[in-house]
Structures are given as structure tokens and as C-alpha cells.
Coordinates of C-alpha atoms and ligand atoms in Angstrom, one line a residue:
M1 CA 57.3 -2.6 27.5
K2 CA 54.7 -2.9 29.6
A3 CA 52.4 -1.5 26.5
L4 CA 53.6 -4.2 24.4
L5 CA 53.0 -6.8 26.6
K6 CA 49.5 -6.0 27.2
T7 CA 48.8 -5.6 23.5
L8 CA 49.9 -9.2 23.0
Q9 CA 48.0 -10.6 25.8
A10 CA 45.3 -8.8 24.2
A11 CA 45.9 -10.3 20.8
A12 CA 46.7 -13.9 22.6
L13 CA 43.1 -13.4 23.8
L14 CA 41.3 -12.4 20.9
L15 CA 43.5 -15.2 19.1
S16 CA 41.8 -18.0 21.9
L17 CA 38.3 -16.4 21.2
T18 CA 38.2 -16.4 17.5
S19 CA 39.9 -20.3 17.5
L20 CA 37.4 -21.7 19.6
T21 CA 35.0 -24.0 17.6
S22 CA 32.2 -24.0 19.9
L23 CA 30.6 -20.2 20.8
N24 CA 29.3 -22.0 23.5
A25 CA 32.6 -22.6 25.3
M26 CA 32.8 -18.5 26.0
A27 CA 30.1 -18.8 28.6
A28 CA 32.7 -18.3 31.6
P29 CA 32.9 -14.6 32.6
A30 CA 36.0 -13.5 31.1
Q31 CA 38.1 -10.3 31.5
Y32 CA 37.6 -9.0 27.6
P33 CA 40.2 -6.9 26.5
A34 CA 39.3 -3.0 26.6
E35 CA 39.7 -3.3 22.7
L36 CA 37.5 -5.4 22.0
V37 CA 34.9 -3.9 24.6
E38 CA 35.3 -0.6 22.6
R39 CA 34.9 -2.3 19.1
G40 CA 31.2 -3.5 20.5
R41 CA 30.2 -0.5 22.1
Y42 CA 30.8 1.4 18.5
L43 CA 28.9 -1.6 16.8
A44 CA 26.3 -1.0 19.3
T45 CA 26.1 2.5 18.2
A46 CA 26.2 1.8 14.7
S47 CA 23.2 -0.9 15.2
D48 CA 21.4 1.5 17.1
C49 CA 20.7 -1.3 20.2
M50 CA 19.9 1.7 22.0
A51 CA 17.1 3.1 20.5
C52 CA 15.0 0.2 21.0
H53 CA 16.2 -0.8 24.3
T54 CA 16.4 2.3 26.5
A55 CA 12.9 4.0 27.7
H56 CA 12.5 7.6 27.6
K57 CA 14.4 8.8 30.6
G58 CA 15.4 5.4 31.3
Q59 CA 18.3 3.7 32.1
P60 CA 20.6 2.2 29.3
M61 CA 19.5 -1.0 27.7
A62 CA 16.9 -1.5 30.4
G63 CA 14.7 -1.9 27.9
G64 CA 10.4 -1.3 28.5
V65 CA 10.1 0.7 25.0
V66 CA 6.6 0.1 23.8
M67 CA 7.0 -0.1 20.2
S68 CA 3.5 0.1 18.2
S69 CA 3.7 -2.4 15.2
P70 CA 0.4 -3.1 13.1
V71 CA -0.2 -5.9 14.9
G72 CA 0.0 -4.4 18.3
N73 CA 2.4 -3.1 21.0
I74 CA 5.6 -4.9 21.3
I75 CA 7.9 -4.2 24.6
S76 CA 11.6 -4.3 24.3
T77 CA 13.2 -6.2 27.0
N78 CA 16.2 -5.3 29.2
I79 CA 19.5 -6.2 27.8
T80 CA 21.9 -5.2 30.2
P81 CA 24.0 -7.9 31.7
S82 CA 21.8 -8.4 34.9
K83 CA 21.6 -12.1 35.6
E84 CA 17.7 -12.2 36.9
H85 CA 16.1 -9.2 34.3
G86 CA 18.9 -9.0 31.8
I87 CA 20.9 -11.2 29.7
G88 CA 23.5 -11.6 32.2
N89 CA 23.5 -15.5 31.9
Y90 CA 23.6 -15.5 28.1
T91 CA 26.3 -17.6 26.9
L92 CA 28.1 -16.2 23.3
Q93 CA 25.8 -18.9 21.5
Q94 CA 22.8 -17.5 22.8
F95 CA 23.8 -14.2 22.2
S96 CA 24.3 -15.2 18.8
D97 CA 21.0 -16.8 18.1
A98 CA 18.9 -13.8 19.7
L99 CA 21.1 -11.4 17.2
R100 CA 21.3 -13.5 14.2
K101 CA 18.3 -16.2 14.3
G102 CA 15.7 -14.4 16.7
I103 CA 15.6 -17.1 19.2
R104 CA 15.6 -16.0 22.8
A105 CA 18.0 -17.9 25.4
D106 CA 14.8 -20.3 26.7
G107 CA 14.2 -21.2 22.6
A108 CA 11.6 -19.4 22.0
P109 CA 11.5 -17.1 18.9
L110 CA 11.6 -13.1 19.3
Y111 CA 9.2 -11.0 17.4
P112 CA 10.6 -9.6 14.1
A113 CA 10.5 -6.1 16.1
M114 CA 13.9 -6.7 16.9
P115 CA 15.9 -6.8 14.0
Y116 CA 17.7 -9.8 13.5
T117 CA 16.4 -10.5 9.8
A118 CA 19.0 -7.6 9.4
Y119 CA 21.6 -8.6 12.3
A120 CA 21.7 -11.9 10.4
I121 CA 24.9 -10.8 8.2
M122 CA 27.1 -9.8 10.7
T123 CA 30.2 -11.8 11.4
D124 CA 31.0 -13.8 14.2
D125 CA 33.9 -11.4 15.0
D126 CA 31.4 -8.1 15.4
V127 CA 29.0 -10.6 17.2
Q128 CA 31.6 -11.6 19.5
A129 CA 32.8 -7.7 20.2
L130 CA 29.0 -6.7 21.0
Y131 CA 28.9 -9.6 23.5
A132 CA 32.0 -8.4 25.1
Y133 CA 30.4 -5.0 25.6
F134 CA 27.2 -6.2 26.6
M135 CA 28.7 -8.1 29.3
Q136 CA 31.5 -5.8 30.4
G137 CA 30.7 -2.2 29.0
V138 CA 26.5 -2.0 30.2
T139 CA 26.0 -1.5 33.7
P140 CA 23.3 -4.1 35.1
V141 CA 20.1 -2.8 35.7
E142 CA 17.9 -5.0 38.1
K143 CA 14.6 -4.2 36.8
G144 CA 12.2 -6.3 34.6
T145 CA 10.0 -4.8 31.9
P146 CA 6.3 -5.6 31.0
A147 CA 5.4 -8.6 28.9
T148 CA 4.7 -8.4 25.4
S149 CA 1.2 -9.6 25.0
L150 CA -0.4 -9.6 21.1
P151 CA -3.8 -10.8 19.8
F152 CA -4.3 -14.6 18.8
P153 CA -2.7 -16.2 17.2
M154 CA 0.5 -13.6 17.1
N155 CA 0.6 -14.3 20.9
V156 CA 1.6 -17.6 20.3
R157 CA 5.5 -17.0 19.8
T158 CA 6.1 -20.7 17.8
S159 CA 4.2 -19.2 14.9
M160 CA 7.1 -16.8 14.5
K161 CA 9.1 -20.1 13.7
A162 CA 6.9 -20.4 10.1
W163 CA 7.3 -16.9 9.7
N164 CA 11.5 -17.5 10.3
A165 CA 11.0 -20.8 7.7
L166 CA 9.8 -18.2 5.1
F167 CA 11.3 -15.0 5.6
L168 CA 14.7 -15.5 7.4
D169 CA 17.7 -14.8 5.1
D170 CA 20.6 -15.8 7.6
Q171 CA 23.3 -16.4 4.9
P172 CA 26.2 -14.4 5.2
L173 CA 26.3 -11.5 2.2
K174 CA 27.4 -12.6 -1.3
P175 CA 30.8 -12.2 -2.2
E176 CA 31.2 -9.7 -4.8
P177 CA 34.9 -9.7 -5.3
Q178 CA 34.6 -7.1 -7.9
R179 CA 33.3 -4.1 -5.5
S180 CA 35.8 -1.8 -3.9
S181 CA 35.8 -2.5 -0.2
Q182 CA 34.2 0.6 0.5
W183 CA 31.2 -0.1 -1.1
L184 CA 31.3 -3.7 0.5
R185 CA 31.9 -1.8 4.1
G186 CA 28.7 0.2 3.0
R187 CA 26.8 -2.9 1.9
Y188 CA 28.0 -4.7 5.3
L189 CA 26.7 -1.4 7.3
A190 CA 23.7 -0.8 5.6
E191 CA 22.2 -4.0 5.5
G192 CA 23.1 -5.3 8.7
A193 CA 23.8 -3.0 11.8
A194 CA 22.2 0.2 10.2
H195 CA 19.2 -2.1 9.2
C196 CA 17.8 1.0 6.5
S197 CA 15.8 -1.7 4.8
S198 CA 13.7 -2.2 8.0
C199 CA 12.1 1.0 7.6
H200 CA 12.7 1.9 4.0
T201 CA 11.4 -1.1 2.5
P202 CA 7.9 -2.1 2.0
R203 CA 6.3 -5.2 4.0
G204 CA 4.1 -8.1 2.3
A205 CA 0.8 -9.0 3.8
L206 CA 2.8 -11.1 6.2
M207 CA 5.3 -8.1 7.4
Q208 CA 8.1 -9.9 5.5
E209 CA 10.3 -7.2 3.5
K210 CA 9.5 -7.2 -0.2
R211 CA 13.0 -7.7 -1.4
D212 CA 12.0 -6.7 -4.8
L213 CA 11.0 -3.2 -3.5
Y214 CA 14.4 -2.6 -1.6
L215 CA 14.4 0.5 -0.1
G216 CA 11.2 1.4 -2.5
G217 CA 9.5 3.6 0.7
A218 CA 7.4 2.1 3.7
Q219 CA 5.2 3.1 6.1
V220 CA 6.4 2.6 9.4
G221 CA 4.1 3.5 12.3
A222 CA 3.1 7.5 12.3
W223 CA 6.1 8.4 9.5
Y224 CA 6.7 7.0 6.4
A225 CA 10.4 6.2 5.2
P226 CA 10.5 7.6 1.6
N227 CA 11.9 5.8 -1.6
I228 CA 15.8 6.3 -0.9
T229 CA 16.9 4.2 -4.4
S230 CA 19.0 5.9 -7.0
H231 CA 16.1 6.8 -8.9
P232 CA 16.4 10.7 -10.0
T233 CA 13.0 11.6 -8.8
A234 CA 11.2 8.8 -7.2
G235 CA 14.4 8.1 -5.0
I236 CA 17.4 10.3 -3.8
G237 CA 19.2 9.9 -7.3
S238 CA 19.5 13.8 -7.1
W239 CA 21.5 13.7 -3.9
T240 CA 24.8 13.9 -3.9
E241 CA 27.1 11.1 -1.9
A242 CA 28.3 14.2 0.3
E243 CA 24.8 15.6 0.8
L244 CA 23.6 11.9 2.1
V245 CA 26.6 12.0 4.4
Q246 CA 25.6 15.4 6.0
Y247 CA 22.0 14.1 6.4
L248 CA 23.0 10.9 7.8
R249 CA 25.2 13.3 10.4
T250 CA 23.2 16.2 11.1
G251 CA 19.6 15.3 9.9
R252 CA 19.1 18.2 7.7
V253 CA 20.2 19.4 3.9
P254 CA 18.7 22.7 3.5
G255 CA 16.2 22.5 0.8
K256 CA 15.5 18.7 0.5
A257 CA 14.8 16.8 3.6
Q258 CA 15.3 17.1 7.3
A259 CA 14.9 14.0 9.8
A260 CA 12.1 13.8 12.7
G261 CA 10.4 10.7 14.1
S262 CA 11.8 7.3 13.6
M263 CA 14.6 8.8 11.6
A264 CA 15.5 11.6 13.9
E265 CA 16.1 8.8 16.5
A266 CA 18.6 7.0 14.8
I267 CA 20.4 9.8 13.8
S268 CA 20.8 11.1 17.2
M269 CA 21.6 8.0 18.9
S270 CA 23.1 6.0 16.1
F271 CA 24.1 7.9 12.6
S272 CA 25.5 10.7 13.8
K273 CA 28.0 9.0 16.0
L274 CA 29.5 7.1 13.2
H275 CA 33.2 7.6 11.9
D276 CA 33.5 9.8 8.3
D277 CA 34.8 6.6 6.6
D278 CA 31.9 4.5 7.5
L279 CA 29.4 7.0 6.5
K280 CA 30.9 7.8 3.3
A281 CA 30.8 4.0 2.8
I282 CA 26.8 3.8 3.6
A283 CA 26.2 6.9 1.2
A284 CA 28.3 5.0 -1.8
Y285 CA 26.5 1.8 -1.1
I286 CA 22.8 3.6 -0.8
K287 CA 23.8 6.0 -4.0
D288 CA 24.5 2.3 -5.8
V289 CA 21.1 0.8 -4.9
P290 CA 19.1 -0.2 -7.9
A291 CA 16.4 2.4 -8.8
I292 CA 12.8 1.8 -7.9
A293 CA 10.5 4.5 -10.2
T294 CA 7.4 4.7 -7.6
D295 CA 7.2 5.8 -4.0
G296 CA 4.7 4.2 -2.0
G297 CA 2.6 3.1 -5.2
Q298 CA 2.7 6.8 -7.0
P299 CA 5.0 7.4 -10.0
A300 CA 6.9 10.2 -9.3
E301 CA 7.0 13.1 -12.2
V302 CA 8.7 15.5 -9.9
S303 CA 11.2 14.9 -7.3
R304 CA 9.6 15.5 -3.9
F305 CA 12.5 18.0 -3.2
A306 CA 11.7 20.6 -6.0
Q307 CA 7.8 20.5 -5.6
G308 CA 5.9 23.5 -4.2
K309 CA 6.7 27.3 -4.2
P310 CA 6.8 30.2 -1.7
G311 CA 3.4 32.0 -1.5
N312 CA 2.0 34.5 0.6
E313 CA -1.8 34.0 0.6
L314 CA -2.2 35.1 3.9
V315 CA -1.7 38.5 2.6
A316 CA -5.3 39.0 2.3
L317 CA -6.1 37.5 5.8
R318 CA -3.3 39.0 8.0
G319 CA -4.4 41.1 11.0
K320 CA -8.2 39.7 10.2
G321 CA -7.8 37.2 12.9
Y322 CA -10.1 33.8 13.1
Q323 CA -13.8 34.8 11.6
A324 CA -16.9 32.5 12.0
G325 CA -17.7 31.0 8.5
M326 CA -14.3 30.9 7.4
Q327 CA -13.8 27.9 5.2
G328 CA -11.6 25.5 3.6
Q329 CA -8.1 27.4 2.9
Q330 CA -8.9 30.1 4.8
V331 CA -9.4 28.1 7.6
G332 CA -5.7 26.5 7.2
A333 CA -4.2 29.6 6.0
Q334 CA -5.3 31.3 9.5
L335 CA -4.1 28.4 11.6
Y336 CA -0.8 28.4 9.6
S337 CA -0.5 32.1 10.3
A338 CA -1.2 31.8 13.9
N339 CA 0.9 28.4 14.5
C340 CA 3.5 28.0 12.2
A341 CA 4.6 31.3 10.6
S342 CA 6.6 32.6 13.5
C343 CA 9.2 30.3 12.7
H344 CA 8.7 29.1 8.9
G345 CA 7.9 32.3 8.0
F346 CA 4.7 33.8 6.4
D347 CA 5.5 32.6 2.8
A348 CA 7.0 29.1 4.2
Q349 CA 10.2 30.5 3.3
G350 CA 12.0 29.4 6.5
T351 CA 15.0 31.4 7.8
K352 CA 18.2 31.9 5.9
D353 CA 20.5 29.7 8.2
G354 CA 18.3 26.7 7.6
Y355 CA 17.6 26.2 11.4
Y356 CA 13.6 26.8 10.5
P357 CA 13.1 25.1 7.0
S358 CA 11.0 26.2 3.9
L359 CA 8.2 24.2 3.5
F360 CA 8.4 24.2 -0.1
H361 CA 11.3 22.3 -1.6
N362 CA 11.0 19.9 1.4
S363 CA 10.2 16.2 1.4
A364 CA 8.1 16.6 4.4
S365 CA 5.3 18.7 2.8
V366 CA 4.7 16.4 0.0
N367 CA 4.3 13.4 2.1
T368 CA 0.6 13.1 3.9
S369 CA 1.8 10.9 6.5
N370 CA 5.3 12.7 7.6
L371 CA 3.3 16.4 7.3
L372 CA 0.9 15.2 9.6
A373 CA 3.3 13.3 12.2
T374 CA 5.3 16.3 12.3
I375 CA 2.1 18.6 12.8
L376 CA 1.1 16.2 15.6
L377 CA 4.6 14.8 17.0
G378 CA 6.9 18.0 16.3
V379 CA 10.8 17.1 15.7
D380 CA 13.2 16.2 18.3
R381 CA 17.0 15.7 17.1
H382 CA 20.2 15.5 19.0
T383 CA 23.3 15.9 16.9
A384 CA 26.7 17.5 17.4
E385 CA 25.3 20.6 15.9
G386 CA 22.9 20.9 18.7
H387 CA 19.3 20.1 19.5
V388 CA 17.0 20.7 16.6
F389 CA 13.4 20.8 18.2
M390 CA 9.7 21.8 16.6
P391 CA 6.8 21.7 19.1
P392 CA 4.5 19.2 18.7
F393 CA 0.8 20.2 18.2
G394 CA -1.0 16.9 18.8
K395 CA -0.7 16.7 22.8
Q396 CA -4.2 17.1 24.1
A397 CA -2.3 18.0 27.8
N398 CA -1.1 21.4 25.8
A399 CA -4.3 23.1 25.2
L400 CA -2.0 26.3 24.3
N401 CA -0.9 24.6 20.7
S402 CA -2.9 21.9 20.4
L403 CA -5.0 21.4 17.3
N404 CA -7.8 18.9 16.7
D405 CA -8.4 16.5 13.6
E406 CA -10.4 19.2 11.8
E407 CA -7.9 21.9 12.4
V408 CA -4.8 19.8 11.5
A409 CA -6.4 18.2 8.3
A410 CA -7.4 21.9 7.1
L411 CA -3.6 23.1 7.8
A412 CA -2.2 20.1 5.9
N413 CA -4.9 20.9 3.3
Y414 CA -3.2 24.4 3.0
I415 CA 0.1 23.7 3.3
Q416 CA 0.1 21.0 0.6
V417 CA -2.0 23.0 -2.2
S418 CA 0.4 26.4 -1.1
Y419 CA 3.5 24.6 -0.8
G420 CA 3.6 20.9 -2.0
T421 CA 1.7 18.9 -4.3
G422 CA -1.1 21.0 -4.8
A423 CA -3.8 18.7 -3.9
A424 CA -6.0 18.9 -0.8
N425 CA -7.1 15.5 0.2
V426 CA -6.6 15.2 3.6
K427 CA -9.2 14.2 5.9
P428 CA -9.9 14.3 9.6
A429 CA -10.1 10.3 9.6
D430 CA -6.3 10.5 8.4
V431 CA -5.2 12.5 11.1
A432 CA -7.1 10.3 13.7
V433 CA -5.1 7.5 12.3
I434 CA -1.7 9.1 12.3
R435 CA -2.4 10.3 15.7
Q436 CA -3.0 6.6 16.8
G437 CA 0.5 5.5 15.6
G438 CA -0.5 5.0 11.9
P439 CA -2.4 2.3 10.1
Q440 CA -3.1 -1.1 11.8
S441 CA -2.5 -4.4 9.9
H442 CA -5.4 -6.5 9.1
L443 CA -2.9 -9.5 9.7
P444 CA -4.6 -10.4 13.4
L445 CA -8.0 -10.4 11.9
L446 CA -7.3 -12.1 8.9
A447 CA -5.1 -14.7 11.1
Q448 CA -8.3 -15.0 13.1
L449 CA -10.5 -15.4 10.2
G450 CA -8.1 -18.2 8.9
M451 CA -8.1 -19.8 11.9
G452 CA -11.9 -19.4 12.8
L453 CA -12.1 -20.8 8.6
A454 CA -10.0 -23.9 9.9
V455 CA -12.4 -24.9 12.7
V456 CA -15.7 -24.5 10.6
L457 CA -14.0 -27.0 8.0
L458 CA -12.8 -29.1 10.6
I459 CA -16.3 -29.3 11.9
G460 CA -17.8 -29.3 8.8
L461 CA -15.7 -32.4 8.1
A462 CA -16.3 -34.2 11.5
V463 CA -20.0 -33.7 10.6
F464 CA -19.9 -35.1 7.3
L465 CA -17.8 -38.2 8.3
R466 CA -20.3 -39.3 10.8
R467 CA -23.1 -38.9 8.4
R468 CA -21.1 -41.4 6.3
R469 CA -20.9 -43.6 9.1
Ligands
HEC1 C1 14.2 -1.6 16.1 C2 14.0 -2.2 17.5 C3 15.2 -2.8 17.8 C4 16.6 -2.8 18.0 C5 17.5 -1.9 16.8 C6 17.3 -3.9 18.4 N1 16.1 -4.7 19.3 FE1 16.6 -5.9 20.6 N2 15.1 -6.4 20.7 C7 13.6 -5.4 20.8 C8 12.2 -6.3 21.0 C9 11.3 -5.4 20.4 C10 12.9 -7.1 21.6 C11 11.5 -8.2 22.2 C12 11.1 -9.4 21.2 C13 10.2 -10.1 21.4 O1 9.9 -9.7 22.7 O2 10.2 -11.0 21.0 C14 14.4 -7.4 21.6 C15 14.9 -8.8 22.3 C16 16.1 -8.7 22.2 C17 16.9 -9.6 22.9 C18 16.4 -10.8 23.6 C19 16.5 -10.4 25.0 C20 15.4 -11.3 25.9 O3 16.0 -12.4 26.4 O4 13.8 -11.2 26.2 C21 18.1 -9.4 22.5 C22 19.4 -10.2 23.5 C23 18.2 -8.3 22.2 N3 17.1 -7.9 21.6 C24 19.4 -7.3 21.9 C25 19.6 -6.7 21.0 C26 21.1 -5.9 20.7 C27 22.5 -6.5 21.3 C28 20.5 -4.9 19.5 C29 21.5 -4.1 18.9 C30 22.6 -4.8 18.1 C31 19.3 -4.6 19.3 N4 18.7 -6.1 20.3 C32 18.8 -4.2 18.9 C33 13.8 -4.6 19.7 C34 14.9 -3.6 19.0
HEC2 C1 13.9 3.4 12.3 C2 13.5 3.5 10.9 C3 14.5 3.8 9.8 C4 15.9 3.7 9.8 C5 16.2 2.4 10.4 C6 16.3 4.2 9.0 N1 15.6 5.3 8.2 FE1 15.9 6.8 6.9 N2 14.1 7.7 7.4 C7 13.0 7.1 8.1 C8 11.7 8.0 8.2 C9 10.9 7.7 9.0 C10 12.3 9.1 7.3 C11 11.3 10.5 7.1 C12 11.8 11.3 8.1 C13 11.3 12.7 7.9 O1 10.8 13.0 6.9 O2 11.1 13.2 9.0 C14 13.6 8.8 6.8 C15 14.2 9.9 6.2 C16 15.3 9.2 5.4 C17 16.2 10.2 4.0 C18 15.3 11.3 3.6 C19 14.4 11.1 2.8 C20 13.7 12.2 2.3 O3 12.8 12.2 1.4 O4 13.2 13.2 3.2 C21 17.4 9.3 3.6 C22 18.1 10.0 3.2 C23 17.4 8.2 4.9 N3 16.1 8.0 5.5 C24 18.4 7.5 4.8 C25 18.7 6.1 5.6 C26 19.4 5.6 5.8 C27 20.9 5.5 4.5 C28 19.2 4.6 6.6 C29 20.5 3.6 6.9 C30 21.6 3.6 7.0 C31 18.2 5.0 7.3 N4 17.6 5.8 6.9 C32 17.6 3.9 8.2 C33 13.2 6.1 9.0 C34 14.3 4.9 8.9
HEC3 C1 9.2 27.3 17.5 C2 9.5 27.3 15.7 C3 8.3 26.2 15.2 C4 7.3 26.2 15.1 C5 6.3 27.3 16.2 C6 6.9 25.4 14.2 N1 7.9 24.7 13.5 FE1 7.9 23.3 12.3 N2 10.1 23.4 12.1 C7 10.6 23.8 13.1 C8 11.9 23.1 13.1 C9 13.1 23.5 14.4 C10 12.0 21.9 12.2 C11 13.4 21.2 11.7 C12 14.0 22.0 11.4 C13 15.2 20.6 11.3 O1 14.7 19.3 11.1 O2 16.3 20.6 10.6 C14 10.7 22.0 11.9 C15 10.1 21.2 10.7 C16 9.0 21.4 9.6 C17 8.8 20.4 9.0 C18 10.0 19.0 8.5 C19 9.7 18.0 8.8 C20 10.3 16.6 8.5 O3 10.2 16.0 9.3 O4 11.0 16.6 7.4 C21 7.6 20.8 8.6 C22 6.7 19.9 7.6 C23 7.0 21.5 9.6 N3 7.7 21.9 10.4 C24 6.2 22.2 9.6 C25 5.6 22.8 10.5 C26 4.0 23.3 10.7 C27 2.9 23.0 9.7 C28 3.7 23.9 11.9 C29 2.6 24.9 12.3 C30 1.5 24.0 12.8 C31 5.2 24.3 12.3 N4 6.1 23.6 11.5 C32 5.3 25.2 13.5 C33 10.6 24.9 13.9 C34 8.9 25.2 14.4

């Protein structure tokens, strides 16, 4: 009887919440029903708020994560319900605007490093659940974060208003009544909360997602998020839905791919914790995304999951150790033997149980960015299956397994020739770029030049007008 009463009360509260016409009226702190808070917690997990708003070894949602973007570092903020340092004073309407329109409580626009362009499609109900969770389910942390300072003109936040006017599509998803409820759920999650496209869709000169190349593959910092459209060779058309579900839950599909970098983070903190039904829905939708034939501009003749073969060029070198005068592939082979073979095997065949993957038939060996990033940064992933770890070789502090740019380039060329694409065109300068966190955009420079040009034109105009007078 008591339980029934409670459910009725909860239902009544929910009803009163949803029937409010103005979200603003929600400002007063309320006791939210546990179910609503729990739903909000699940949505926060699906949306991976944690990944960006929790610093390494920091307190949950307290912000301070420094995110390298092509235009400079952006620092995530404290989104715990602290009234002084967090979002404790946010009304539901303000929270909704931050999440779906990219507008902060003080009216200033947020940088799109906060994925509001994806969250824009979230329903009012889900935003409400998230709000209840953040106000009631998250522990307040009384600590601020350093302010973001980008180069001019990006430091002028109002410039984002123009960007939003051009690129923010905050319309709800198009109704597609002929689709299954599974496909619709998958689209809602993949396009909204899980924001796959914010990493996997290439961006234009102004950092906007190119919708015509939806999920066609893109560089995100040091890592490359590959083409995951349904194309049979350029994308993941050769994967079954079950394999995609397995990848999202565990981060690995033996003989095809493993997740490192930002994908490993997304899997550890978010996708691995989703309900089976939701993972299946996401997979069903992703597998149906229209095919794009290129991956990062290269036509794909052979799928990246089928390239390379086992090899033992090492045989000739085994036991010889490093010798002065060794060149090219020999140096690479030597480095491979000394640093990698103990886990990945002398023929790069990996281990039978798949814990140490083979380096041929491996999407990461084929993509230079991901190969270099793996060598420099390693792999670190936590799922229900346990901790998957490969040590980073780019740490200067760790002299024992620290490789310099020349060494990493030689090693990467050896791997790509022996087990991957067959081409050896990695240069030490390419390694330096990945070590620094990926290619930088020319956007600040262009914008500054643009401004400079405008000033020159204005001065020119002033001089011209004066002369005429
Ligand atoms: C991909 C990274 C990323 C994810 C995922 C993310 N955020 Fe953010 N968020 C940011 C960054 C970066 C900022 C600060 C942006 C700025 O300063 O313009 C921010 C700012 C905010 C703000 C504004 C706070 C303030 O007053 O400064 C709110 C609210 C917020 N995020 C809520 C959320 C919620 C809720 C989620 C999950 C549903 C989420 N964020 C997921 C990166 C992220
Ligand atoms: C924060 C950025 C980010 C988000 C969000 C993200 N991905 Fe990824 N994804 C990556 C990166 C980077 C890789 C490459 C990882 C590697 O090779 O170690 C990747 C790899 C993959 C792969 C393996 C492809 C291959 O060839 O190895 C699949 C499949 C995939 N992602 C699917 C998804 C789906 C589906 C979503 C949304 C539910 C998603 N990703 C969201 C960054 C992201
Ligand atoms: C201590 C064992 C160990 C050593 C040494 C090691 N690796 Fe790994 N490697 C791993 C593990 C574990 C994974 C991740 C497997 C997974 O994700 O399921 C991995 C993954 C990889 C991947 C795939 C990454 C991705 O994103 O898909 C590549 C490429 C790779 N290693 C190359 C190398 C190279 C090159 C070296 C030598 C510089 C090396 N590894 C040394 C254990 C090791």
C-alpha cells in the first residue's frame, strides 16, 4: 500500500513537472523522485558528461579537463550543483539552454567543444531527468576551474553567436513513422546523447560538421575516428550488428579493431554501461547510415580490416641487437623486436585469446595517426571485461620505454610495410605533430588575417574619403 502511494506521488510529481508550460517555474529546489534521478543518471552516462567534466583523478563532474582543440585549449567547467563554482543556481530553463542551445546561465555562448549541437535533439523529458540528476544525484564540489583563453578572435565569445546562427540545428529529429522503434531509438541515442558524429564526421573550415559526409571519418586531436558508414570497404559494412555491439560494449573485435584514445574513453565511461537493447538500437541505426566511399579522402579498395599479413623479417635480425649503420627497415625491425614483440609476437600475430591483438588485419596499423598515437600514448580501457593496457612509448619521463620522433617514425614505417598498407611514408615531423596532440587548425590565423584585412580596408577607405574631401 505504502509503495503504491509512493508511486502515485511520484507519478503526480512527474505529471506536474511535465505539465508546466514554462521550464523556468522549475527553479525552486525540489525533491525529485528517485526514478527520475536514476533515469537522469543513465542519460548522463549515455551522454558521457563524465568524460569531459571529470579531470584525471579529479572529483566527478568538477570540470578542469583541458581539451586540446584545433583552435587552442578549452577547459571544461564544474557542473556539480555547487552554487558558487558549479551549476547549483541554474534553473531548468538555463540548464536546457546550456545543453541544447550552447548558452551559459549568464547568456554567453559556450564553445562547441561542449557537444550541444548533438544534445540539441534531446527531448524535454530527458533534459528534465538530467537536470534532476545533476541537482540531486551529483555531489557538489566547491572548487572552480581555470578559465579558457583562446587566441583572438575566438576569445570573443559572442563570435560563437554567428557560428550558432550558421551551424546549430536545434530542430527535433524528423519523424520517420515507417521506421522501426529500434531504429528510431538508435538514431535518437547515436545522434544525441552518444554524439558519434561529433568525432566521426569531418569538419569544415569553420569547424562545423559536414553533414554530407556524416560519419565519414575525421581527425580528433591525436587520433583518427574512422569512417563508420555502411560502406563495405571504406566503412564498417563488413561488420555484423553483433560485432558492432561487442565493440561498443568491450572495445574490441578480434581481427578487426580495438578502441584506444577518445573511443576507449567513450567505451569505458559510457557505451560499455548502456543497456543491451540500447546498444543494439545504436548498432541497427549505425549499420543503416548511407555509405561514404572514402576514408579521410583516400578511396578504399581493400578494407582496413583485411590489410597486411604476418611476417618475420625479424628472423634475420634476431639476436643481433642494435648495430651502428643499420638503416630504414632494419632500424624499425630492431625497435619492433625490442619494444613490441614481447606482447604482439615476433610475427605480429598477437596472442590466441586476442588480449594482445595482431598488428595485421588491424584498423589501427593502417591509419598512420592511430598507429603513431598508439605507440606514443598506449591503450587504456576499463570495461566489465577488465583493464586493457598497453604502455605509452612517448613519455619523456619514462626513459626505459621512451622513443624519440625518429625512432617512432622508423617503427611505424616498419609496421606499415610489414603488416599494414605497404607504404613507408611516415616522417619524424609527422610524429611530432601527433605528439603535440594532432594537427592545429589555421582558423585562428585565418580569422586574424581576415580581421587584419578588414582593418587595412577600413584605413584605406578612410584615406580615400579624406583625399576626396
Ligand atoms: C565532449 C566534451 C563534453 C561533453 C561530453 C559534455 N560537456 Fe559540458 N562542457 C564542455 C566544455 C568544454 C564546457 C565549457 C565550454 C566553454 O567554456 O565554452 C562545457 C560546459 C558545460 C556547461 C556550462 C557550465 C558553465 O556555466 O560554465 C554545462 C551546464 C554543461 N557543460 C553540462 C554538460 C552535461 C549535462 C553534459 C552531459 C549531458 C555535458 N556537459 C557533456 C564539454 C563537454
Ligand atoms: C570522443 C570521440 C568519439 C566518439 C564520441 C565516438 N567515437 Fe568511435 N572512434 C573514435 C576514435 C578516435 C576511434 C579510433 C580508435 C582506435 O583505433 O583506437 C573510433 C573508432 C570507432 C570504431 C572502430 C573503427 C575502426 O576502424 O577501428 C567504431 C565501430 C566506432 N568508433 C563507432 C562509434 C559509434 C557507433 C559511436 C557513437 C555511439 C562512436 N564511435 C563515438 C572516436 C569517437
Ligand atoms: C605490455 C604489452 C604490450 C607492448 C609491449 C606493446 N603493446 Fe601494443 N597493445 C597491447 C594491448 C593490451 C593492446 C590493446 C588491445 C585491445 O585494445 O584490446 C595493444 C594495442 C596495440 C595496437 C592497436 C591499437 C588500436 O587503437 O587499435 C597497436 C597498433 C599496437 N598495440 C602497437 C604496438 C607497438 C608498435 C608496440 C611497440 C612500440 C606495442 N604495441 C607494444 C599490449 C602491448
